[in-house]
């Protein structure tokens, strides 16, 4: 029976070959996407492992008492907005531990750099970058210690006295525990669980359209296959034999598709590694698969294909006469809207009732999103039926009436072929709505804004006495491109006043009425770009960086700082809290940073508000790119599902269509019928899924952040429109089949 099934699958004519190719193609896409997701999760874990050594400051003590301690200090520096990891070490003896990636510990005046930082040092004037690092380069950090090929890292050798003065810690072993499983306060690395959750959502959003594609390919020419299998049953074939025949066909296609999918993944792996969805790109070798991954995909996909084939032909398994007893299925009921409404109600409930813990928020919001998504999938047939009935009720042409009646007759089948769009458009709309709104409210400032062109060096009280004005480098003001150098003094009122004094509610988070720094109003007027004082005030209370909350709203230059309870004479007597350097060029910005680092090597390095905000904005942009990938990949796949569904429907209805042509119905009318049967569900699903995605995003923003949803820019709508146009173009390519399969010869009795 297996040999017969193989012969039937491979030598069953053009129809069988077409079905085999389409099925294998669908499986190949699914396998490629699934392998990419699994490899991506493995890559995140490997990248995180290579972050581990940077957390050596919190490593537990070594069990070997003969190990000499190692002075260890890690700080973050920036160059043109890119983060530089600066590791400074000093051995206390010959048996001190050595970090990975370097052959030995650098001595005082020596350093190792990553390849990317080495290239940057050679291409950048020393006054802007190289002068920050004492000594000379003695080697390159190996890949085993680099999270990414683009990582900017430097390991600098210092004396124990230098590092003790800089506030370093002693360590007796190099940390090897992954940051995702570190319980000792690791602060460098990736949130592996969060990235795994994001990748899982992306995988589901990508695989759902592919699964629909596979199901559609399985049902290709389903009527003719059912009739053929029913005939076999009537001449004595058992249900088990029919199951074997259909299973062999599915396993053959799935095996070919699985092999092609593995090849597709291996061919695209170098390009996939270049996608920096964790903020940095991967090494190609990071995108690897475990034995369990390979076996699960290689065995699970063919098994799933057998189950899909069995479900598609289950009517034949029950009774061969069931194929001929075709009746109109029961219409879907309105109860399918319940999960959708429940999800919207849940998200609405948490507006003003945000859960206090992260786990509580994840549970509340994710369950709401999943309910809405499940509700969309369940309510799809009902919505399709309603739309079809409206279409038929307002029909002014025969094609519109026929299409509306056919859609209303079996809305489940009509919705099934486009249901893959639900997940893609919903996920993309939610991500786009949330990210667009967040970035607009709290995102990275413009590169030409004062938040991006101003550099700030803070002097924390725990780092020792604040410097005097004479200790501020006089050369700062002489750097070409430096517009101003401003000293922000400490506010003599060192605690915020009570909430009721400000007239704000007790749960208010913005604190605009008190700032830790002060500056004279005459100085603010001279600077011009950092805001102004209230009328009649002489001293203003300001943020350390003279920016504060303006970083999130720099659309107006009329920002007014509150008045401070101090006189101009008192300002110069207060200790310095920070130095703010405003520049007109990136070269001046980086040269001023280098000068400040060398003048004040302790504590945190100077940076701008824009650089702080850039990290979160960069990650959000990566998530937005993933959402765009979901949409751009899903829409053509959905178009292929539609094309296969249309081709299969034409094959199953070629006799009725040929009879209609014999009665005088024009070919263009039949094409209009087929087009409407495809376009109506497609556009309906796109509109509903996108609208529900934006609504869910708005409810989440109101509940979690108190923001109102802002409309995405035109690129989002262009992406959606372009994807839909591609899908419709793929469907249109099947319409020429109508002329070939509805000729007069088809109307003859077979």
XYZ file of C-alpha atoms in Angstrom:
750
model
C 0.000 0.000 0.000
C 2.883 2.372 0.739
C 4.427 1.641 -2.665
C 1.076 2.328 -4.333
C 0.704 5.568 -2.373
C 4.180 6.716 -3.441
C 3.389 5.957 -7.087
C 0.065 7.781 -6.804
C 1.788 10.828 -5.274
C 4.657 11.028 -7.753
C 2.868 9.889 -10.909
C -0.611 11.235 -10.304
C -0.458 13.829 -13.048
C 0.020 17.588 -13.068
C -2.511 18.147 -10.293
C -0.702 15.820 -7.875
C 2.695 17.307 -8.769
C 1.413 20.857 -8.256
C -0.079 19.933 -4.889
C 3.202 18.273 -3.857
C 5.286 21.320 -4.825
C 2.977 23.798 -3.075
C 2.822 21.650 0.063
C 6.633 21.319 0.130
C 7.060 25.066 -0.379
C 4.741 25.865 2.512
C 6.557 23.402 4.773
C 9.956 24.806 3.725
C 8.872 28.322 4.720
C 7.580 27.091 8.054
C 10.716 25.067 8.794
C 12.994 27.961 7.831
C 11.153 30.379 10.115
C 10.991 27.890 12.976
C 14.713 27.132 12.730
C 15.493 30.847 12.602
C 13.532 31.414 15.799
C 15.164 28.506 17.631
C 18.618 29.592 16.465
C 17.837 33.177 17.486
C 17.021 32.079 21.032
C 20.256 30.081 21.168
C 22.178 33.093 19.839
C 20.766 35.376 22.538
C 21.871 32.858 25.160
C 25.385 32.599 23.689
C 25.704 36.365 23.432
C 24.618 36.639 27.043
C 27.256 34.097 28.088
C 29.957 36.308 26.590
C 28.664 39.246 28.642
C 29.254 37.255 31.845
C 32.915 38.200 32.426
C 32.024 41.897 32.483
C 30.165 41.262 35.774
C 33.326 40.067 37.559
C 32.929 42.808 40.183
C 30.091 40.785 41.750
C 31.660 37.336 41.262
C 31.768 35.106 44.363
C 35.105 34.494 46.038
C 37.278 31.746 44.563
C 37.575 28.485 46.479
C 41.345 28.404 45.888
C 43.002 30.525 48.628
C 46.230 30.833 46.624
C 44.609 33.063 43.976
C 45.831 36.649 44.066
C 43.023 39.258 44.044
C 42.461 41.390 40.978
C 41.398 45.028 41.187
C 38.403 45.420 38.847
C 36.471 48.449 37.571
C 33.938 48.537 34.709
C 32.446 51.780 33.411
C 30.505 52.838 30.342
C 31.859 55.439 27.967
C 30.369 56.777 24.713
C 31.598 57.893 21.333
C 29.105 59.357 18.833
C 26.296 57.717 20.775
C 27.888 54.234 20.690
C 28.566 52.573 24.036
C 32.184 51.697 24.947
C 32.836 49.163 27.694
C 35.901 50.261 29.665
C 37.444 47.579 31.920
C 40.333 48.682 34.151
C 42.277 46.013 36.051
C 45.368 45.682 38.260
C 46.906 42.460 39.560
C 48.040 42.170 43.182
C 50.221 39.141 42.457
C 51.346 36.699 39.766
C 48.397 34.338 40.278
C 45.620 36.827 39.591
C 42.821 35.566 37.269
C 42.971 36.569 33.599
C 39.808 37.664 31.724
C 38.855 35.683 28.601
C 40.012 36.835 25.181
C 43.485 38.099 26.241
C 46.670 36.060 26.788
C 47.796 37.894 29.932
C 46.898 40.785 32.180
C 47.965 44.168 30.779
C 50.473 46.059 32.877
C 50.206 49.742 33.778
C 50.228 51.765 30.566
C 49.043 48.840 28.410
C 45.640 47.956 27.027
C 43.819 45.447 24.812
C 40.996 46.559 22.511
C 38.269 44.804 20.550
C 38.726 44.789 16.761
C 35.902 47.285 16.249
C 37.349 49.719 18.808
C 40.831 49.262 17.339
C 39.555 50.342 13.934
C 37.777 53.297 15.515
C 40.938 54.418 17.337
C 42.941 54.394 14.112
C 40.279 56.374 12.241
C 39.589 59.012 14.943
C 41.750 61.951 16.060
C 43.393 61.154 19.401
C 42.032 64.315 21.023
C 38.500 63.040 20.470
C 38.939 59.438 21.653
C 42.424 57.916 21.984
C 43.664 60.355 24.634
C 41.074 58.996 27.069
C 42.952 55.708 27.387
C 46.303 55.835 29.183
C 49.157 53.854 27.646
C 49.438 51.970 24.363
C 47.790 48.987 22.712
C 49.494 45.603 23.215
C 46.932 43.277 21.638
C 43.384 42.541 20.542
C 40.561 41.022 22.572
C 39.530 37.647 21.119
C 35.979 36.705 19.994
C 35.446 34.505 23.066
C 35.092 37.698 25.149
C 33.114 39.761 22.638
C 29.305 39.713 22.781
C 29.205 40.925 19.173
C 31.593 41.570 16.260
C 30.722 45.267 16.707
C 31.405 45.388 20.466
C 33.519 48.345 21.584
C 35.576 47.061 24.531
C 38.903 47.980 26.071
C 40.855 46.316 28.921
C 43.253 48.814 30.509
C 46.099 47.945 32.884
C 46.484 50.213 35.921
C 48.342 50.194 39.228
C 46.518 48.923 42.347
C 46.810 52.381 43.868
C 45.144 54.014 40.864
C 42.182 51.637 40.916
C 41.735 51.825 44.670
C 41.507 55.602 44.294
C 38.960 55.179 41.458
C 36.688 53.031 43.632
C 37.441 49.613 42.101
C 36.616 46.291 43.767
C 38.724 43.195 44.334
C 37.839 39.912 42.634
C 39.413 36.473 42.950
C 37.746 34.841 39.928
C 36.252 35.872 36.596
C 32.462 35.676 36.492
C 31.172 32.880 34.238
C 27.505 32.891 35.220
C 25.166 34.165 32.506
C 23.564 37.522 33.395
C 20.121 35.967 32.887
C 20.748 33.515 35.764
C 22.952 35.715 37.939
C 21.594 36.311 41.445
C 24.364 38.640 42.669
C 23.333 41.877 41.003
C 24.776 41.461 37.519
C 24.166 44.673 35.610
C 25.761 43.964 32.204
C 23.928 41.683 29.775
C 20.634 40.923 28.091
C 17.253 40.142 29.567
C 17.200 36.642 28.054
C 13.665 35.864 29.222
C 12.353 39.096 27.734
C 14.089 38.479 24.406
C 12.841 34.868 24.377
C 9.306 36.171 24.922
C 9.669 38.663 22.058
C 11.107 36.016 19.733
C 8.350 33.588 20.697
C 5.707 36.160 19.794
C 7.501 36.836 16.516
C 7.676 33.091 15.821
C 3.964 32.642 16.430
C 3.155 35.669 14.308
C 5.272 34.288 11.451
C 4.311 30.635 11.761
C 0.567 31.187 11.956
C 0.293 32.373 8.308
C 2.576 29.508 7.260
C 0.365 26.977 9.047
C -2.618 28.432 7.230
C -0.644 28.092 3.995
C 0.078 24.427 4.782
C -3.568 23.784 5.602
C -4.652 25.485 2.376
C -2.154 23.436 0.362
C -3.484 20.273 2.014
C -7.005 21.173 0.878
C -5.913 21.934 -2.693
C -8.306 20.122 -5.044
C -9.901 18.676 -1.908
C -13.184 17.906 -3.678
C -11.547 15.795 -6.374
C -9.326 14.009 -3.854
C -12.294 13.279 -1.621
C -14.186 11.875 -4.572
C -11.204 9.723 -5.563
C -10.737 8.400 -2.033
C -14.474 7.864 -1.666
C -14.415 5.767 -4.861
C -11.593 3.704 -3.365
C -13.665 3.158 -0.236
C -16.657 2.058 -2.289
C -14.612 -0.618 -4.095
C -13.286 -2.032 -0.846
C -10.464 0.138 0.509
C -10.455 0.374 4.292
C -10.207 3.641 6.228
C -6.718 2.605 7.327
C -5.577 2.178 3.722
C -6.985 5.584 2.797
C -5.161 7.051 5.781
C -1.900 5.442 4.640
C -2.272 6.866 1.113
C -2.954 10.402 2.322
C -0.233 10.135 4.995
C 2.405 9.001 2.497
C 1.618 11.958 0.232
C 1.894 14.356 3.165
C 5.095 12.794 4.505
C 6.760 12.968 1.081
C 5.958 16.661 0.687
C 6.837 17.425 4.310
C 10.166 15.579 4.059
C 11.145 17.495 0.925
C 9.962 20.763 2.463
C 11.848 20.072 5.701
C 15.090 19.425 3.817
C 14.620 22.598 1.764
C 13.807 24.522 4.959
C 17.087 23.430 6.578
C 18.940 24.483 3.433
C 17.118 27.819 3.396
C 18.092 28.480 7.026
C 21.761 27.627 6.427
C 21.883 29.808 3.310
C 20.342 32.812 5.058
C 22.183 32.413 8.382
C 24.963 34.956 7.650
C 22.366 37.576 6.723
C 20.237 36.772 9.772
C 23.260 37.154 12.063
C 23.650 40.752 10.859
C 20.213 41.728 12.223
C 20.905 43.529 15.554
C 17.609 42.785 17.284
C 19.355 42.698 20.711
C 21.093 45.991 19.882
C 24.198 44.254 18.508
C 24.575 41.794 15.650
C 25.534 38.167 16.262
C 28.492 36.084 15.207
C 27.285 33.717 12.485
C 28.236 30.715 14.629
C 25.897 31.964 17.367
C 22.889 31.088 15.204
C 23.292 27.375 15.861
C 20.904 24.522 16.510
C 21.062 21.876 19.201
C 20.497 18.187 18.519
C 17.115 18.488 20.220
C 16.163 21.388 17.925
C 17.119 19.446 14.790
C 15.319 16.264 15.841
C 12.207 18.134 16.990
C 11.856 19.949 13.666
C 12.940 17.059 11.423
C 10.502 14.623 13.050
C 7.776 16.964 14.251
C 7.032 18.702 10.937
C 6.290 15.474 8.953
C 4.206 14.201 11.865
C 2.238 17.441 11.873
C 1.730 17.136 8.127
C 0.192 13.674 8.609
C -2.207 15.043 11.242
C -3.160 17.966 8.961
C -3.811 15.566 6.085
C -5.957 13.333 8.269
C -8.020 16.265 9.492
C -8.468 17.601 5.950
C -9.878 14.268 4.733
C -11.714 13.174 7.867
C -15.066 13.055 6.052
C -13.798 10.191 3.898
C -12.620 8.391 7.015
C -16.151 8.433 8.402
C -18.121 7.426 5.335
C -17.487 7.490 1.571
C -21.067 8.651 1.049
C -20.386 11.712 3.176
C -18.507 13.260 0.276
C -21.634 13.396 -1.877
C -23.885 14.685 0.880
C -22.857 18.300 0.779
C -25.017 20.642 2.811
C -24.699 24.263 3.742
C -22.805 24.474 7.047
C -24.442 26.155 10.006
C -23.734 29.894 10.144
C -21.349 31.089 12.893
C -22.959 32.646 15.944
C -22.306 35.924 17.708
C -20.929 34.136 20.806
C -17.586 34.134 18.964
C -17.240 37.803 19.925
C -17.081 36.994 23.662
C -13.261 36.529 23.940
C -12.685 39.690 21.903
C -14.945 41.743 24.145
C -13.458 40.123 27.275
C -9.932 41.104 26.215
C -10.961 44.715 25.600
C -12.778 44.839 28.934
C -9.727 43.457 30.746
C -7.369 46.074 29.305
C -9.919 48.806 29.996
C -10.270 47.657 33.616
C -6.578 48.278 34.339
C -6.715 51.942 33.305
C -6.075 53.658 36.618
C -5.514 50.262 38.285
C -2.024 49.362 37.055
C -0.657 46.286 38.865
C 2.240 47.259 41.157
C 4.600 44.415 40.163
C 6.193 43.509 36.829
C 4.803 39.972 36.940
C 1.351 41.357 37.655
C 1.600 43.721 34.711
C 2.772 40.945 32.374
C -0.103 38.737 33.473
C -2.675 41.500 33.117
C -1.624 42.871 29.748
C -0.455 39.711 27.990
C -3.627 37.858 28.917
C -5.648 40.785 27.572
C -3.723 40.812 24.289
C -4.067 37.028 23.927
C -7.805 37.216 24.577
C -8.203 39.869 21.891
C -6.104 37.883 19.433
C -8.018 34.671 20.149
C -11.258 36.592 19.846
C -10.242 37.940 16.441
C -9.523 34.438 15.158
C -12.794 33.080 16.577
C -14.893 36.047 15.471
C -13.419 36.096 11.964
C -16.033 33.793 10.361
C -18.888 35.720 11.996
C -17.468 39.057 10.832
C -16.976 37.627 7.332
C -20.598 36.465 7.286
C -21.862 39.884 8.373
C -19.734 41.608 5.743
C -20.899 39.159 3.060
C -24.547 39.702 3.911
C -24.088 43.464 3.729
C -22.357 43.018 0.384
C -25.193 40.849 -0.980
C -27.876 43.149 0.417
C -26.413 46.166 -1.362
C -25.481 44.317 -4.546
C -26.203 46.159 -7.781
C -24.517 43.678 -10.106
C -24.783 39.913 -10.546
C -21.129 39.351 -9.660
C -21.517 41.176 -6.349
C -24.668 39.220 -5.491
C -23.118 35.833 -6.325
C -19.927 36.626 -4.383
C -21.872 37.878 -1.364
C -24.151 34.824 -1.324
C -21.219 32.398 -1.618
C -19.298 34.111 1.175
C -22.365 34.137 3.430
C -22.998 30.465 2.598
C -19.603 29.309 3.950
C -17.841 32.165 5.801
C -15.546 29.761 7.666
C -13.863 28.622 4.454
C -13.617 32.210 3.197
C -12.040 33.415 6.436
C -9.700 30.434 6.776
C -7.575 31.451 3.806
C -6.917 34.959 5.185
C -6.800 34.194 8.901
C -3.007 34.175 8.774
C -3.155 37.954 8.470
C -4.839 38.311 11.864
C -1.742 37.613 13.960
C 0.628 39.534 11.695
C -1.439 42.715 11.452
C -2.536 42.646 15.089
C 1.004 42.173 16.447
C 2.387 44.798 14.075
C -0.330 47.327 14.897
C 0.112 46.861 18.652
C 3.904 47.164 18.424
C 3.767 50.159 16.090
C 1.179 51.996 18.170
C 3.015 51.465 21.465
C 6.503 52.198 20.128
C 5.435 55.263 18.144
C 3.683 56.763 21.159
C 6.452 55.905 23.626
C 9.208 57.304 21.432
C 7.198 60.473 20.841
C 6.798 60.957 24.610
C 10.012 59.499 26.003
C 12.203 58.634 23.058
C 15.559 59.800 21.840
C 15.772 63.585 21.346
C 16.564 65.019 17.941
C 20.235 65.064 17.039
C 20.103 68.852 16.678
C 18.377 69.412 20.026
C 20.129 70.883 23.039
C 19.735 67.501 24.780
C 21.969 65.954 22.113
C 24.545 68.748 21.761
C 25.144 69.314 25.504
C 27.608 67.242 27.544
C 27.320 66.896 31.332
C 29.776 65.728 33.984
C 28.150 65.059 37.380
C 29.960 65.251 40.723
C 28.226 62.920 43.152
C 28.716 63.578 46.854
C 29.734 59.948 47.490
C 32.699 60.425 45.114
C 34.313 62.969 47.418
C 34.451 66.763 47.615
C 33.202 68.651 44.582
C 35.868 70.425 42.512
C 36.373 74.154 42.675
C 35.909 76.447 39.701
C 39.716 76.675 39.285
C 39.891 72.890 38.772
C 37.581 72.965 35.747
C 39.838 72.730 32.656
C 40.258 76.187 31.169
C 40.829 74.601 27.775
C 37.174 73.548 27.519
C 36.076 77.015 26.453
C 38.845 77.260 23.846
C 37.884 74.091 21.934
C 36.601 75.082 18.468
C 32.886 74.378 18.414
C 32.259 74.805 22.162
C 29.501 77.376 22.596
C 29.434 77.604 26.414
C 30.715 76.007 29.632
C 28.300 76.318 32.540
C 28.753 75.416 36.203
C 25.572 74.203 37.897
C 25.691 74.692 41.672
C 23.976 72.645 44.367
C 20.549 73.801 45.456
C 20.768 74.881 49.122
C 17.329 73.346 49.582
C 18.609 69.772 49.379
C 15.227 68.047 49.811
C 12.038 68.456 47.757
C 9.260 70.296 49.570
C 6.196 68.306 50.620
C 3.744 67.324 47.917
C 0.966 69.523 49.240
C 3.171 72.600 48.838
C 3.354 71.905 45.128
C -0.375 71.343 44.921
C 0.138 67.990 43.173
C -1.597 64.699 44.024
C 0.313 62.312 46.258
C 0.821 59.781 43.453
C 2.221 62.369 41.027
C 5.505 61.280 39.434
C 6.680 64.495 37.666
C 8.556 66.819 40.006
C 8.797 70.127 38.182
C 8.823 72.400 41.221
C 12.168 71.376 42.694
C 15.473 70.603 41.056
C 18.836 69.752 42.684
C 20.809 72.479 40.901
C 20.676 76.265 40.748
C 21.923 78.836 38.286
C 21.455 82.593 38.086
C 18.841 83.973 35.755
C 21.484 86.212 34.182
C 23.416 83.075 33.202
C 20.294 81.449 31.767
C 19.593 84.544 29.710
C 23.173 84.504 28.413
C 22.959 80.828 27.457
C 19.549 81.311 25.795
C 19.115 77.620 24.821
C 18.490 76.157 28.285
C 15.227 77.870 29.168
C 14.456 80.942 31.223
C 13.406 82.178 34.664
C 9.963 83.219 35.880
C 9.266 86.914 35.789
C 11.021 88.710 38.661
C 13.198 85.735 39.697
C 16.981 86.055 40.067
C 17.929 82.402 40.572
C 16.367 79.311 39.002
C 16.215 75.727 40.242
C 17.466 73.561 37.373
C 18.315 69.973 36.542
C 21.954 68.882 36.741
C 22.173 68.768 32.934
C 20.082 71.924 32.372
C 17.703 69.660 30.398
C 15.569 67.599 32.780
C 12.179 66.687 31.388
C 12.775 68.933 28.392
C 14.543 65.950 26.803
C 11.083 64.557 26.054
C 9.574 67.811 24.814
C 11.996 70.111 23.042
C 9.433 71.576 20.693
C 9.355 74.907 22.515
C 12.142 77.260 23.598
C 9.907 78.966 26.157
C 10.655 76.441 28.904
C 10.499 78.179 32.287
C 12.385 76.798 35.294
C 10.952 77.415 38.768
C 12.475 80.096 40.949
C 14.980 78.976 43.597
C 15.036 80.169 47.210
C 18.514 81.725 46.926
C 20.150 85.023 45.981
C 22.682 85.473 43.160
C 25.424 86.057 45.734
C 24.738 82.651 47.310
C 25.048 80.770 44.010
C 28.850 80.977 43.754
C 29.226 79.872 47.378
C 27.453 76.552 46.720
C 29.467 73.462 45.696
C 29.527 72.533 42.013
C 27.063 69.787 41.077
C 27.890 69.502 37.393
C 29.616 71.007 34.385
C 27.504 71.442 31.235
C 29.299 71.986 27.913
C 27.191 73.058 24.950
C 28.717 72.393 21.523
C 28.018 72.998 17.857
C 29.822 69.954 16.393
C 30.414 66.278 17.185
C 34.173 66.807 17.085
C 33.960 69.506 19.775
C 31.569 67.320 21.780
C 33.964 64.357 21.849
C 37.053 66.489 22.456
C 35.343 68.125 25.440
C 34.376 64.681 26.748
C 37.984 63.479 26.493
C 39.232 66.554 28.352
C 36.694 66.080 31.162
C 37.489 62.355 31.504
C 41.179 63.095 31.897
C 40.533 65.929 34.346
C 38.032 63.958 36.472
C 38.754 60.211 36.112
C 36.627 59.156 39.081
C 32.922 58.398 38.965
C 30.756 58.207 35.891
C 31.950 59.555 32.571
C 30.414 62.641 30.929
C 27.521 62.060 28.564
C 24.445 63.691 27.119
C 20.801 63.133 27.894
C 20.319 61.942 24.325
C 22.848 59.128 24.839
C 20.958 57.865 27.864
C 17.705 57.898 25.962
C 19.273 56.427 22.814
C 19.746 52.990 24.414
C 16.045 52.439 25.069
C 15.065 54.086 21.783
C 17.500 51.839 19.886
C 15.978 48.697 21.404
C 12.490 49.953 20.615
C 13.501 50.508 17.010
C 14.759 46.928 16.839
C 11.388 45.705 18.092
C 9.694 47.875 15.488
C 11.881 46.327 12.793
C 10.883 42.852 13.993
C 7.232 43.887 13.812
C 7.768 45.139 10.261
C 9.443 41.839 9.361
C 6.393 39.996 10.688
C 4.098 42.050 8.497
C 6.258 42.047 5.387
C 6.761 38.271 5.584
C 3.187 37.420 6.524
C 1.345 39.421 3.869
C 2.955 37.694 0.845
C 2.538 34.305 2.553
C -1.115 35.124 3.114
C -1.305 36.123 -0.561
C 0.116 32.728 -1.519
C -2.489 31.045 0.698
C -5.175 33.052 -1.024
C -3.797 32.176 -4.454
C -3.721 28.468 -3.616
C -7.207 28.704 -2.148
C -8.509 30.491 -5.255
C -6.826 27.987 -7.580
C -8.226 25.088 -5.575
C -11.685 26.650 -5.548
C -11.575 27.171 -9.296
C -10.542 23.565 -9.802
C -13.412 22.352 -7.631
C -15.947 24.688 -9.333
C -14.826 24.443 -12.937
C -17.934 22.492 -13.993
C -20.456 24.966 -12.451
C -18.491 27.885 -13.906
C -18.380 26.283 -17.339
C -22.164 25.777 -17.148
C -22.576 29.456 -16.286
C -20.484 30.424 -19.295
C -22.689 28.214 -21.512
C -25.759 30.059 -20.227
C -24.282 33.378 -21.336
C -22.393 34.652 -18.265
C -19.371 36.609 -19.437
C -15.873 35.660 -18.354
C -15.238 39.057 -16.789
C -18.290 38.531 -14.551
C -16.857 35.264 -13.256
C -13.526 36.936 -12.656
C -15.275 39.673 -10.723
C -17.024 37.021 -8.591
C -13.719 35.333 -7.742
C -12.015 38.678 -7.052
C -14.776 39.825 -4.702
C -14.751 36.502 -2.848
C -11.062 37.122 -2.184
C -10.862 40.874 -1.687
C -13.759 41.234 0.758
C -12.377 38.836 3.436
C -8.835 40.137 2.917
C -9.681 43.815 3.388
C -12.160 43.080 6.167
C -9.568 41.121 8.136
C -6.902 43.784 7.518
C -9.177 46.596 8.727
C -10.469 44.756 11.803
C -7.055 43.383 12.874
C -5.339 46.750 12.441
C -8.121 48.621 14.228
C -8.172 46.163 17.142
C -4.381 46.369 17.361
C -4.446 50.150 17.685
C -7.298 49.980 20.203
C -5.427 47.424 22.329
C -2.272 49.567 22.135
C -4.235 52.646 23.264
C -5.735 50.801 26.241
C -2.314 49.487 27.256
C -0.714 52.936 26.983
C -3.466 54.498 29.070
C -3.195 51.803 31.738
C 0.591 51.465 31.949
C 1.969 54.897 31.050
C -0.953 57.319 30.986
C -0.296 58.182 27.316
C -2.797 58.603 24.514
C -2.146 56.666 21.333
C -0.487 58.709 18.593
C -1.016 57.826 14.954
C 1.997 56.113 13.301
C 3.778 57.916 10.498
C 3.002 57.281 6.859
C 5.581 54.498 6.492
C 3.385 52.107 8.470
C 0.405 52.651 6.216
C 2.607 52.361 3.141
C 3.933 49.028 4.409
C 0.409 47.713 5.007
C -0.851 48.995 1.664
C 2.189 47.619 -0.149
C 1.811 44.219 1.499
C -1.871 44.054 0.648
C -1.102 45.103 -2.929
C 1.444 42.275 -3.226
C -1.094 39.809 -1.802
C -3.756 40.954 -4.251
C -1.256 40.801 -7.090
C -0.485 37.180 -6.231
C -4.208 36.417 -6.210
C -4.710 38.203 -9.526
C -2.148 35.899 -11.105
C -4.599 32.997 -10.681
C -7.500 34.630 -12.541
C -6.270 33.703 -16.053
C -6.982 30.099 -15.064
C -10.681 30.839 -15.457
C -10.526 30.953 -19.246
C -8.645 27.652 -19.454
C -10.732 25.610 -17.031
C -14.228 26.875 -17.884
C -14.344 25.970 -21.566
C -17.350 24.155 -23.097
C -15.595 20.771 -22.933
C -15.602 20.920 -19.107
C -19.408 20.977 -19.051
C -19.614 17.457 -20.442
C -20.608 14.674 -18.094
C -17.580 12.798 -16.895
